[in-house]
CSV table of C-alpha atoms in Angstrom, one decimal:
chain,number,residue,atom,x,y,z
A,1,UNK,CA,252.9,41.3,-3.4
A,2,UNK,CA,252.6,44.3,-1.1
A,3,UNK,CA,256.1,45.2,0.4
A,4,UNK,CA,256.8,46.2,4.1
A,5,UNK,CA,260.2,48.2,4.5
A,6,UNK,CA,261.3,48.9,8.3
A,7,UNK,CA,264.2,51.0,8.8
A,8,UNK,CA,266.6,51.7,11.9
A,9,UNK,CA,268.5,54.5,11.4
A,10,UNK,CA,270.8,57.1,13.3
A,11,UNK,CA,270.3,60.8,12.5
A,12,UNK,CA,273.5,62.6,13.2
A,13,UNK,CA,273.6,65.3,15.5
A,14,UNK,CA,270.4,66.5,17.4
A,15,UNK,CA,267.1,67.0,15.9
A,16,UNK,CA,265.1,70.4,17.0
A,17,UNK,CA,262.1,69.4,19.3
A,18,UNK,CA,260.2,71.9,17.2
A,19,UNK,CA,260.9,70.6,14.4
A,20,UNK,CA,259.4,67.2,15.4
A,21,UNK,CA,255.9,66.8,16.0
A,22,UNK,CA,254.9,64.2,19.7
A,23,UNK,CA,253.4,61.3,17.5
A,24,UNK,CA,257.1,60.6,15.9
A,25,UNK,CA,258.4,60.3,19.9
A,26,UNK,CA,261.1,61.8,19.1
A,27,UNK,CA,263.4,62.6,22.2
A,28,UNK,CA,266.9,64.6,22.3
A,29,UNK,CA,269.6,63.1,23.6
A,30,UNK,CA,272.7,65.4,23.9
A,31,UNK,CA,274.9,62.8,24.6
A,32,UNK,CA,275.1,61.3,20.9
A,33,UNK,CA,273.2,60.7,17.9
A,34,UNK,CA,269.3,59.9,17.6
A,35,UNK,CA,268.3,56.5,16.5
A,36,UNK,CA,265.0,56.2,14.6
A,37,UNK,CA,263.1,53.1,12.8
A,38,UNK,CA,260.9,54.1,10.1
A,39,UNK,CA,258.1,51.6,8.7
A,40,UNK,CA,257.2,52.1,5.2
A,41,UNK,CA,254.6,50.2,3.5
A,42,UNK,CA,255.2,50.4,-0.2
A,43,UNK,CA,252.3,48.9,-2.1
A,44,UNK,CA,252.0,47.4,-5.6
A,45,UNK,CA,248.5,46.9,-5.2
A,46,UNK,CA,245.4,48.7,-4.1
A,47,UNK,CA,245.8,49.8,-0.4
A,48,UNK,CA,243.3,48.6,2.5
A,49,UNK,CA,240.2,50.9,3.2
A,50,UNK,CA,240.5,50.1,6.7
A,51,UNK,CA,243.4,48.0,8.8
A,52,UNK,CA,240.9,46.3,10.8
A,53,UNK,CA,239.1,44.5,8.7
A,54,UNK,CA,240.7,41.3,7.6
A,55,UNK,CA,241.1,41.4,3.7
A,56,UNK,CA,239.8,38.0,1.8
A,57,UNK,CA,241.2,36.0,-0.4
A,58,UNK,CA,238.7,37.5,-3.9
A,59,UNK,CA,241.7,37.2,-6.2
A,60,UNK,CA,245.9,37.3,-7.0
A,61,UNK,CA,245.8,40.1,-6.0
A,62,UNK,CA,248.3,41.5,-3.4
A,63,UNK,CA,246.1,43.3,-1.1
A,64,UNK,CA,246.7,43.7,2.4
A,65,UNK,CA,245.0,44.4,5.9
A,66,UNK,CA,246.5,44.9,8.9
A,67,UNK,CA,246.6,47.2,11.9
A,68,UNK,CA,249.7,46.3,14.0
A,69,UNK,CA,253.4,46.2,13.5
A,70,UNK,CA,255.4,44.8,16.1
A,71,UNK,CA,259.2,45.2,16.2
A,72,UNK,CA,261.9,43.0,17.7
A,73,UNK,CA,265.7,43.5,18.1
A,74,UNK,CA,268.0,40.8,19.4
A,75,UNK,CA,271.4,41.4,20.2
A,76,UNK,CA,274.0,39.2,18.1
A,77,UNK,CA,277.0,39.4,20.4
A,78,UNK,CA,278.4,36.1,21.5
A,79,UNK,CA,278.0,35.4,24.8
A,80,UNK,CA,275.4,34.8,27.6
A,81,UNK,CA,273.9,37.5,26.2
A,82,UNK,CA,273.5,36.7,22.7
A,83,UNK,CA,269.7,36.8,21.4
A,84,UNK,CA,269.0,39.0,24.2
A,85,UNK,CA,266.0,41.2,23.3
A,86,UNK,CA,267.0,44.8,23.5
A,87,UNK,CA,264.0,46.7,22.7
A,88,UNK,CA,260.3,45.7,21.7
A,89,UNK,CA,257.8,48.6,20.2
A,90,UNK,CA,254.4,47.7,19.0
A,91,UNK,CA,252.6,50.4,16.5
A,92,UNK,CA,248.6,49.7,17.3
A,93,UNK,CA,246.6,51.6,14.6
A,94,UNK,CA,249.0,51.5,11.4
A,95,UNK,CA,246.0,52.9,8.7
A,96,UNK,CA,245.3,55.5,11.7
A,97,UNK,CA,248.9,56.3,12.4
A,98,UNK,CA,250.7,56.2,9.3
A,99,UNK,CA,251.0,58.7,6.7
A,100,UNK,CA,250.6,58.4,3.0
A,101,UNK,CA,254.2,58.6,1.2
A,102,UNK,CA,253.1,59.1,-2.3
A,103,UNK,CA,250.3,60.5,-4.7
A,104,UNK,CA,248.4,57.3,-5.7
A,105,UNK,CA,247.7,56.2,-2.1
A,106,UNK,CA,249.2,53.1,-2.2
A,107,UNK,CA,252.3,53.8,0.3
A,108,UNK,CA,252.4,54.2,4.0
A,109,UNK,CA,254.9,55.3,6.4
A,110,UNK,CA,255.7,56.1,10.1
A,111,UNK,CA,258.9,57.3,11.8
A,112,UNK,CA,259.5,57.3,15.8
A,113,UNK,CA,262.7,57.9,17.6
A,114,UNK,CA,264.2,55.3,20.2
A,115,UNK,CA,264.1,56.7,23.5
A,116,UNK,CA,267.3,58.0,25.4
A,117,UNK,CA,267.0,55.1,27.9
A,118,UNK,CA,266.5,52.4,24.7
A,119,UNK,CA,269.1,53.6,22.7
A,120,UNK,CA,271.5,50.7,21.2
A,121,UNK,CA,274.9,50.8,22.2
A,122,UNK,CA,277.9,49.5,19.7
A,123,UNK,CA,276.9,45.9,18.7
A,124,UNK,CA,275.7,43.1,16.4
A,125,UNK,CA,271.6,43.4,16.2
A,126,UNK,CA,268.9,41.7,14.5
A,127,UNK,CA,265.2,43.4,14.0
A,128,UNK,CA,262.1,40.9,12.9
A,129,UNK,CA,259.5,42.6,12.3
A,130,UNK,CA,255.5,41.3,12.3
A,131,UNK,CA,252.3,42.9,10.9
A,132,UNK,CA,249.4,41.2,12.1
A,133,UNK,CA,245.9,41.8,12.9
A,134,UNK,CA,244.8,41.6,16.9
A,135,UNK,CA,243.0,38.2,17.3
A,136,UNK,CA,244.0,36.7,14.0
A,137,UNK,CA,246.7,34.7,15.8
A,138,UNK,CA,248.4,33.8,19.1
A,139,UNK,CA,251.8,35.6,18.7
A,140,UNK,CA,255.0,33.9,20.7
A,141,UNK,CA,256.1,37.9,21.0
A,142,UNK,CA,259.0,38.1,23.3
A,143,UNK,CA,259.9,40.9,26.1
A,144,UNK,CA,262.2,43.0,26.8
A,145,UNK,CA,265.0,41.5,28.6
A,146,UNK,CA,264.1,37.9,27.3
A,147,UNK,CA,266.9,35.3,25.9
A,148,UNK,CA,265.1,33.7,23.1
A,149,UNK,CA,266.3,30.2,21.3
A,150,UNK,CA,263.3,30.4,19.2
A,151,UNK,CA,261.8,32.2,16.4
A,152,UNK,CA,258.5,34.3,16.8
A,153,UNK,CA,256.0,31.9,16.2
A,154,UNK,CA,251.6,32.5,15.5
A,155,UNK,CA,248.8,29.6,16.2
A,156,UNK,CA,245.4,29.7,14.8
A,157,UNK,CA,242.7,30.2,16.8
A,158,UNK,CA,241.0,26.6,17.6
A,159,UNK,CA,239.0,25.9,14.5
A,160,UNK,CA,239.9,28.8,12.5
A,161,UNK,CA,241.3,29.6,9.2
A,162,UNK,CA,244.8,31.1,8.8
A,163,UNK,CA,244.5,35.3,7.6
A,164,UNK,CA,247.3,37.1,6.2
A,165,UNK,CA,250.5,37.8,8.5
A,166,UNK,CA,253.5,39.5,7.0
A,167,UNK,CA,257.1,39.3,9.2
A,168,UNK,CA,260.8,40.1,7.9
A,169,UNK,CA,264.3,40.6,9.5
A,170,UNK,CA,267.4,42.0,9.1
A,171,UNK,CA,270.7,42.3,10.7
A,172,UNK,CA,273.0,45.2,11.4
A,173,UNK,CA,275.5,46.4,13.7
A,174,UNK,CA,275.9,49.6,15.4
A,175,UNK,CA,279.7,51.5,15.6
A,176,UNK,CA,281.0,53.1,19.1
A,177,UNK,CA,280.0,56.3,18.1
A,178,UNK,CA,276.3,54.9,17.2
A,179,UNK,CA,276.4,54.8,13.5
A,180,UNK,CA,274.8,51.8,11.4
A,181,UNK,CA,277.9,50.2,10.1
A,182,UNK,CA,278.0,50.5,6.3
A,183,UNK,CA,275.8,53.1,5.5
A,184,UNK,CA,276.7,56.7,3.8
A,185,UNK,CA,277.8,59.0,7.1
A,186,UNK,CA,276.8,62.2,4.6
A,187,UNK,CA,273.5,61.2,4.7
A,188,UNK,CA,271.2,63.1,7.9
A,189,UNK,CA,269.5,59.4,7.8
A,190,UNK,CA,271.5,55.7,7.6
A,191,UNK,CA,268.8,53.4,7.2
A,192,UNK,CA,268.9,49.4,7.7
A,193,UNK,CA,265.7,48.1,5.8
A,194,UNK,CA,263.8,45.1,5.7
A,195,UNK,CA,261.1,43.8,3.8
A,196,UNK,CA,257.9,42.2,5.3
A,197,UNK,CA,256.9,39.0,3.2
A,198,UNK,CA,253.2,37.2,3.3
A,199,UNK,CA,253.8,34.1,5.5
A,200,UNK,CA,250.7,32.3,4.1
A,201,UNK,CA,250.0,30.6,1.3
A,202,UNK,CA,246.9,31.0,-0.5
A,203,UNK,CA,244.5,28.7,-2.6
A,204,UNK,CA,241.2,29.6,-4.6
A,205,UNK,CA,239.0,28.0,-7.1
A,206,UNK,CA,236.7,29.4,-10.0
A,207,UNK,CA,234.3,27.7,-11.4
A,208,UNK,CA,231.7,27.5,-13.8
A,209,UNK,CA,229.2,24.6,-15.4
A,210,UNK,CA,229.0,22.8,-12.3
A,211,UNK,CA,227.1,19.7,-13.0
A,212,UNK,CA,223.7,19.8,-11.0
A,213,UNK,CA,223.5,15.8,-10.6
A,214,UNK,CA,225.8,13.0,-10.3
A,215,UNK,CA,223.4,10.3,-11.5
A,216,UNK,CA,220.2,10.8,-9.9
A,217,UNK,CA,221.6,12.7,-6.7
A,218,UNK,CA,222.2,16.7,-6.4
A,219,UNK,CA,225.3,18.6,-6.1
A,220,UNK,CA,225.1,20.3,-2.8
A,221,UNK,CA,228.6,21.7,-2.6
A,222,UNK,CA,232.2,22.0,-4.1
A,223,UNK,CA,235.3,21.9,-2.2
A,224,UNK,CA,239.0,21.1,-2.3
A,225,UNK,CA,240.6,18.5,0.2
A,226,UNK,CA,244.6,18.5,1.1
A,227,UNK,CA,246.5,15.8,2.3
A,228,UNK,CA,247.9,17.7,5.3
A,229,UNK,CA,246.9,21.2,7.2
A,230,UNK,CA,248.9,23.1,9.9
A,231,UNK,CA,248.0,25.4,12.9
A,232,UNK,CA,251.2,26.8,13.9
A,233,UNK,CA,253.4,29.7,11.0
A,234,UNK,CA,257.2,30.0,12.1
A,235,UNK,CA,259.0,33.8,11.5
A,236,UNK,CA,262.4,32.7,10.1
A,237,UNK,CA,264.7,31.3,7.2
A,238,UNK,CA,262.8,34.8,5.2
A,239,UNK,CA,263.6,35.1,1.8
A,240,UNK,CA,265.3,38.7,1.7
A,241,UNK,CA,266.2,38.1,-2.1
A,242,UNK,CA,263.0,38.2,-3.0
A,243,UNK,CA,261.7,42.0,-4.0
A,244,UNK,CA,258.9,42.6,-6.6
A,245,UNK,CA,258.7,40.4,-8.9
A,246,UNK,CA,258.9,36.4,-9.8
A,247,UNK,CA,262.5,35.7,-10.2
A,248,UNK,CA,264.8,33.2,-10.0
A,249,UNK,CA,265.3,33.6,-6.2
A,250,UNK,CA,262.0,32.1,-5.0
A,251,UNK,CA,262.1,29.8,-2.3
A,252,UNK,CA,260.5,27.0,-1.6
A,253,UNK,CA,259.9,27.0,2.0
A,254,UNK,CA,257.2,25.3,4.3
A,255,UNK,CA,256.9,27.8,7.8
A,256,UNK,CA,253.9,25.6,9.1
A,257,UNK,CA,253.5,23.2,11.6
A,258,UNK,CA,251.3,21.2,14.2
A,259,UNK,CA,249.0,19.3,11.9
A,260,UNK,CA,245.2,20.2,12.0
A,261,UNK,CA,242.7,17.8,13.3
A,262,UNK,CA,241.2,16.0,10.0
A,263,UNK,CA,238.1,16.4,9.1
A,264,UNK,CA,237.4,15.5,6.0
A,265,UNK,CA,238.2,12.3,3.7
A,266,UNK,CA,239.5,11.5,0.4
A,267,UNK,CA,236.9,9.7,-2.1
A,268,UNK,CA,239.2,6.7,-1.5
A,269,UNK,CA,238.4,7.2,2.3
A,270,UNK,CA,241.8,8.6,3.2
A,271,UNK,CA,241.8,10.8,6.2
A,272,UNK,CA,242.1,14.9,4.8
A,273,UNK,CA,241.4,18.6,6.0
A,274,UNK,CA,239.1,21.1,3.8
A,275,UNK,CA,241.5,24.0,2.1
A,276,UNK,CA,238.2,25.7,0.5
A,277,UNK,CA,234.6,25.1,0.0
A,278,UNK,CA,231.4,26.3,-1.2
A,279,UNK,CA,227.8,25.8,-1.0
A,280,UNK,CA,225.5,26.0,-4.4
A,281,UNK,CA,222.9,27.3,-3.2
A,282,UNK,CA,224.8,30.7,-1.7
A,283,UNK,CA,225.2,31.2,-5.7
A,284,UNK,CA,222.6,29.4,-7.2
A,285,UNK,CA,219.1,30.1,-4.5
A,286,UNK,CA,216.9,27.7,-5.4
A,287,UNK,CA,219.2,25.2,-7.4
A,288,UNK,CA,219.6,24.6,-11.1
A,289,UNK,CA,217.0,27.2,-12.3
A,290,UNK,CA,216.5,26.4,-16.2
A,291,UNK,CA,217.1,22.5,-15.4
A,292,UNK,CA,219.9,21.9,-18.3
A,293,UNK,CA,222.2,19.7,-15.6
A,294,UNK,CA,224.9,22.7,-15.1
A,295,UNK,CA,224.9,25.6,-12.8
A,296,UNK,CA,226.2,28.1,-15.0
A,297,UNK,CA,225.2,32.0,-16.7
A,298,UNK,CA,222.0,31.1,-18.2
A,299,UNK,CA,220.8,30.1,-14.7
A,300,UNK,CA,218.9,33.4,-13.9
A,301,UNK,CA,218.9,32.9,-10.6
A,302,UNK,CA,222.6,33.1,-10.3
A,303,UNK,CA,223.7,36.0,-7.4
A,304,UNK,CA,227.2,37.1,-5.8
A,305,UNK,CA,227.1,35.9,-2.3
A,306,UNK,CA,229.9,38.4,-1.1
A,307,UNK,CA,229.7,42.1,-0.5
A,308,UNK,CA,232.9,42.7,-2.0
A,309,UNK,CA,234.5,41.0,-5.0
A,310,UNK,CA,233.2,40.9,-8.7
A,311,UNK,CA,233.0,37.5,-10.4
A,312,UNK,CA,231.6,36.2,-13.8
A,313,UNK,CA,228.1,35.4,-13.8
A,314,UNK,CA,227.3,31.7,-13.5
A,315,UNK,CA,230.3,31.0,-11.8
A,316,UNK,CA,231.0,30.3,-8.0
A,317,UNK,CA,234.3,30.9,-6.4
A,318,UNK,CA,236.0,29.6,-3.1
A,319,UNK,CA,239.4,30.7,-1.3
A,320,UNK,CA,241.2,30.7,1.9
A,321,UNK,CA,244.7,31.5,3.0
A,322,UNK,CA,246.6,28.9,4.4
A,323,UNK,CA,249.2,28.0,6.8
A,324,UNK,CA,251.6,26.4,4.8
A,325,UNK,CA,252.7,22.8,4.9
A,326,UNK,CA,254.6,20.0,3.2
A,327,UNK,CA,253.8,17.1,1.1
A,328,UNK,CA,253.3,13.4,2.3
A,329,UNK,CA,255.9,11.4,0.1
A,330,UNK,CA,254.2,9.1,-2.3
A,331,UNK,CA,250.6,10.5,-1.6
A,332,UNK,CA,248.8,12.8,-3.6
A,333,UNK,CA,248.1,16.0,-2.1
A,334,UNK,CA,244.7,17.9,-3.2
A,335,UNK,CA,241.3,16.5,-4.4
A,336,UNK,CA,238.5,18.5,-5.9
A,337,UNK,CA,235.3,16.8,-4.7
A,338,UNK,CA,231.6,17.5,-5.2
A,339,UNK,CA,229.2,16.8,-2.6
A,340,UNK,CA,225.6,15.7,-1.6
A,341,UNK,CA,223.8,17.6,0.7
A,342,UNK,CA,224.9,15.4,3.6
A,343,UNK,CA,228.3,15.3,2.9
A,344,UNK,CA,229.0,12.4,0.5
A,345,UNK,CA,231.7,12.8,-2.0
A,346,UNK,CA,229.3,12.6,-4.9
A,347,UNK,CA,233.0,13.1,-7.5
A,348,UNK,CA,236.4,13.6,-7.2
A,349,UNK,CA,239.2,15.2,-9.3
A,350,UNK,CA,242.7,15.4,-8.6
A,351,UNK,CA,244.4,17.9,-8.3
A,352,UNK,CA,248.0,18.5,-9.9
A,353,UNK,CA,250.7,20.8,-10.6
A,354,UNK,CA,251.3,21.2,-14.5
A,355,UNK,CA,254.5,19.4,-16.0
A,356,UNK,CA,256.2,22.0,-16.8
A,357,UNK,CA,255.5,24.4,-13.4
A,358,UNK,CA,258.9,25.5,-11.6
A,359,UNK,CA,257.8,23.7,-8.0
A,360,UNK,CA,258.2,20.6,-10.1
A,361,UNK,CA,261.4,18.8,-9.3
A,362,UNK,CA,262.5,21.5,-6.7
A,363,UNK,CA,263.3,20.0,-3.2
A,364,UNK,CA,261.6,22.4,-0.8
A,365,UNK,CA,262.7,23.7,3.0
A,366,UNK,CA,261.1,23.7,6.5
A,367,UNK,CA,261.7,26.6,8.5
A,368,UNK,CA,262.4,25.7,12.5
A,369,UNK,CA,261.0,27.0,15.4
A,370,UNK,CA,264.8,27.0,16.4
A,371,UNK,CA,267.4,29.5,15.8
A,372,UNK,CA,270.0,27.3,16.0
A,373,UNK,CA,268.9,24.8,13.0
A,374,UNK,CA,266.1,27.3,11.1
A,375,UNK,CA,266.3,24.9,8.0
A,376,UNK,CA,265.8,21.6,7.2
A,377,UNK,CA,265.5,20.3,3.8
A,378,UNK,CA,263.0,18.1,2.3
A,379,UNK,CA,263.8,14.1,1.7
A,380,UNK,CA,262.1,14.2,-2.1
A,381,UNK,CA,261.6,16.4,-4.7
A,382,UNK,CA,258.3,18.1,-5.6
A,383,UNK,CA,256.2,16.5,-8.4
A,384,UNK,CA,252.9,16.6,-10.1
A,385,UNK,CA,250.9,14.8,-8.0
A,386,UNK,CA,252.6,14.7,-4.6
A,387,UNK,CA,253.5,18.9,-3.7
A,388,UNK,CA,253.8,20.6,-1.0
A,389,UNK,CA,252.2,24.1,-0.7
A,390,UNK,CA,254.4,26.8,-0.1
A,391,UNK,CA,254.8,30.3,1.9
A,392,UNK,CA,253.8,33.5,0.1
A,393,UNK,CA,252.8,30.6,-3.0
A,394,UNK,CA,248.9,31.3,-4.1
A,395,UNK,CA,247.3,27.8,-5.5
A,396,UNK,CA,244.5,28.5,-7.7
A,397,UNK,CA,242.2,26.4,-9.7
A,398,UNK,CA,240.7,29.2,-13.1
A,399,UNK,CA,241.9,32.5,-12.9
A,400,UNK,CA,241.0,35.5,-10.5
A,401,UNK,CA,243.5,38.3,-10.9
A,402,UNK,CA,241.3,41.0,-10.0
A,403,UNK,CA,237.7,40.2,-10.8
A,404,UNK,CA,235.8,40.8,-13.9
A,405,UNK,CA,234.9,44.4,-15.7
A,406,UNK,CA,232.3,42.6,-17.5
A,407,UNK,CA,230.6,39.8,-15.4
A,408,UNK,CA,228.6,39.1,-19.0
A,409,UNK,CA,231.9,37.8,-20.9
A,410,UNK,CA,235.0,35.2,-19.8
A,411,UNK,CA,238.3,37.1,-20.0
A,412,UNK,CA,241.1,34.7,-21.0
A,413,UNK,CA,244.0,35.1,-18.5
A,414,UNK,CA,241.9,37.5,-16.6
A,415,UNK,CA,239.0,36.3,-15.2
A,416,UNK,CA,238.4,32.9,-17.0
A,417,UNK,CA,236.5,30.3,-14.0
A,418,UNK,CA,237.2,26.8,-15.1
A,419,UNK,CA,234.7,25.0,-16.8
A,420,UNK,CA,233.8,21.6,-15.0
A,421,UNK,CA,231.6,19.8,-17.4
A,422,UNK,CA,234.3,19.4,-19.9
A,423,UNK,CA,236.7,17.9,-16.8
A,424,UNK,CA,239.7,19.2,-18.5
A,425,UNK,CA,242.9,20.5,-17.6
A,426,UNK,CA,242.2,23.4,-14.9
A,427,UNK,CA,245.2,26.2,-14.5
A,428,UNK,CA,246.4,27.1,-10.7
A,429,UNK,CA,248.5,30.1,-10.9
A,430,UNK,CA,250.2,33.0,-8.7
A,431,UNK,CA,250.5,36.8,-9.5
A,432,UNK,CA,253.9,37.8,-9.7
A,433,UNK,CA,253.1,40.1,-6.9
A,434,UNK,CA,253.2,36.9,-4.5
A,435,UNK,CA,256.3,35.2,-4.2
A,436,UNK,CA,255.8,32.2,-7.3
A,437,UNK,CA,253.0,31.2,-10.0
A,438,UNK,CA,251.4,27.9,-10.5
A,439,UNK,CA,249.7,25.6,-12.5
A,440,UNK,CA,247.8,23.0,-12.1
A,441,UNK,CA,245.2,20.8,-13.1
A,442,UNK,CA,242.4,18.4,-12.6
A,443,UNK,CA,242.1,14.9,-13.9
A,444,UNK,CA,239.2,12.6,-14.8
């Protein structure tokens, strides 16, 4: 997963003004030391071509898009005062603003200086950070001034799907002469970091040898059903273990809430939202072209409906990110489904985790709006059939890493779409670059 550090730091003694260019804002302050944040996007996959356009979900990879960073520092003191926002600063045009950090391209950063009037005195403090793109969300962003009770909080647009939204936080304290506690005083810079994690979750699914027909009526679409979707992603309980890789210190927390208006049903008639979908005929104009039952490679009609993306030929692939959200005890929670062209479920798999996948038999979290109780844990443990799915967790149904080098030839563990007229066993994984992978499958 791509990695947002943010560091406030103090840079003894003055800084010359000449030295300093005006975009860093840096401002002397003869009356003690400079305090600086510096945001630092170190990425592990291929940077964004441009901030403003919301990336999609093509693969595991862990891309990123986002043009605004928005920083907010609390102060921790008891008292009436305790939560208190000190200081808000908002970057607007990250990609335009920041400056590369390294010679592959894949690193951003951008430093600015706290004004003299802003600077923190001594004190306990706590910085949360979001990136987000304008629009994407309504943000609960406090001001300046505010005493807060609540975490930061983004809502969905009415009817829209969740994007990507990355948000961290970190505490630290400040020293009467205006030193971060802790850190090296021989160093020109003492730096409190935190990293920015994906607050989404993610789901996709690959296909291949769709069957055309269920008995004498057409497959229209594909799609997979969930038990449960939310609106609303909660900033808190962040997993600051968690650094580059899958390790033993994933968490499994739900930061979604305010269910989603159904609209969608379960092939037993059970009420259910859409996660993903896809329509045939945006991959297959003019339907099952050599007439063999399956929509698959030697259909020479096949296309790739996206302008970006690179996928197997024959194959059709669906994906969204998602605002995360927790099982419903004793009821399954996905369904595969094939449709008609009005919207019958022609057929239904569903969907499961594998046996042996590490969500299995873990209790999982909910993250609070509140700061006074930010967790509350889960009445039953996570199985097979009945999971919840889970922040910065990607659920996918074949494998997508990066797309295919050769849309002629399947790629096991690469670029290998599931195969649906065998109805076997389909794999949904995670790159290690997101926080956990999965497995799971589909049954008759």
């Amino acid at each position: 997963m791509k990695k947002y550090f943010i560091s406030g730091a103090m840079l003894a003694g003055l800084m010359s003004l000449a030295a300093c260019s005006n975009d860093e804002g840096v401002v002397a302050d003869n009356n003690g030391a400079e305090q600086q944040f510096t945001i630092t996007l170190a990425s592990s996959g291929d940077r964004a071509t441009r901030a403003a356009a919301d990336r999609t979900l093509e693969s595991e990879a862990a891309g990123q898009s986002i043009e605004k960073v928005t920083l907010v520092v609390r102060s921790q003191d008891d008292g009436a005062d305790k939560n208190k926002v000190v200081y808000t600063y908002t970057l607007d045009n990250w990609n335009g603003t920041a400056t590369d950090y390294d010679t592959n391209g894949h690193g951003k950063e951008f430093t600015f200086t706290i004004p003299k009037a802003d600077k923190l005195g001594a004190g306990s403090y706590v910085v949360t950070a979001v990136g987000y793109n304008e629009g994407n969300y309504t943000l609960s962003l406090p001001n300046k001034g505010d005493v807060v009770d609540k975490n930061i909080t983004a809502t969905t647009p009415t009817g829209a799907e969740a994007k990507e939204v990355f948000a961290g936080e970190q505490k630290f304290n400040v020293t009467a002469d205006k030193k971060i506690e802790g850190t090296d005083a021989s160093k020109a810079i003492q730096s409190v970091d935190v990293t920015l994690h994906r607050q989404v979750a993610g789901a996709y699914g690959y296909f291949t040898s769709i069957p055309a027909k269920i008995g004498d009526t057409e497959v229209a679409s594909i799609r997979m059903v969930s038990r449960s979707k939310n609106t609303v992603l909660t900033f808190g309980s962040f997993n600051s273990s968690f650094t580059t890789t899958t390790d033993a210190n994933v968490m499994y927390m739900v930061n979604g809430s305010v269910p989603a208006t159904k609209t969608a049903k379960f092939l037993n008639g059970d009420e259910a939202n859409v996660l993903f979908s896809a329509q045939i005929t945006d991959w297959f104009p003019g339907g099952d072209k050599n007439k063999d039952g399956v929509y698959d490679k030697k259909d020479t009609n096949w296309t790739n409906p996206y302008t970006t993306g690179s996928y197997l030929k024959g194959s059709v692939f669906a994906s969204n990110f998602i605002v995360p959200f927790s099982a419903t005890q004793g009821k399954s929670t996905l369904e595969l489904q094939l449709l008609d062209a009005t919207g019958n479920v022609l057929y239904a798999w569903p969907v499961k985790l594998d046996a042996s996948n590490a969500q299995v038999g873990k209790t999982g979290e909910t993250a609070s709006a509140n700061l006074s109780d930010p967790i509350t844990t889960m009445g039953f443990a996570e199985t097979a059939d009945v999971f919840s799915l889970f922040r910065n967790h990607i659920y996918s149904i074949g494998i997508h890493k990066q797309g295919t080098t050769n849309p002629d030839k399947t790629e096991p563990g690469t670029d290998e779409p599931t195969d649906l007229s065998k109805i076997q066993n389909v794999v949904i994984r995670v790159n290690d670059n997101w926080e956990a992978l999965h497995h799971m499958s589909i049954d008759e």
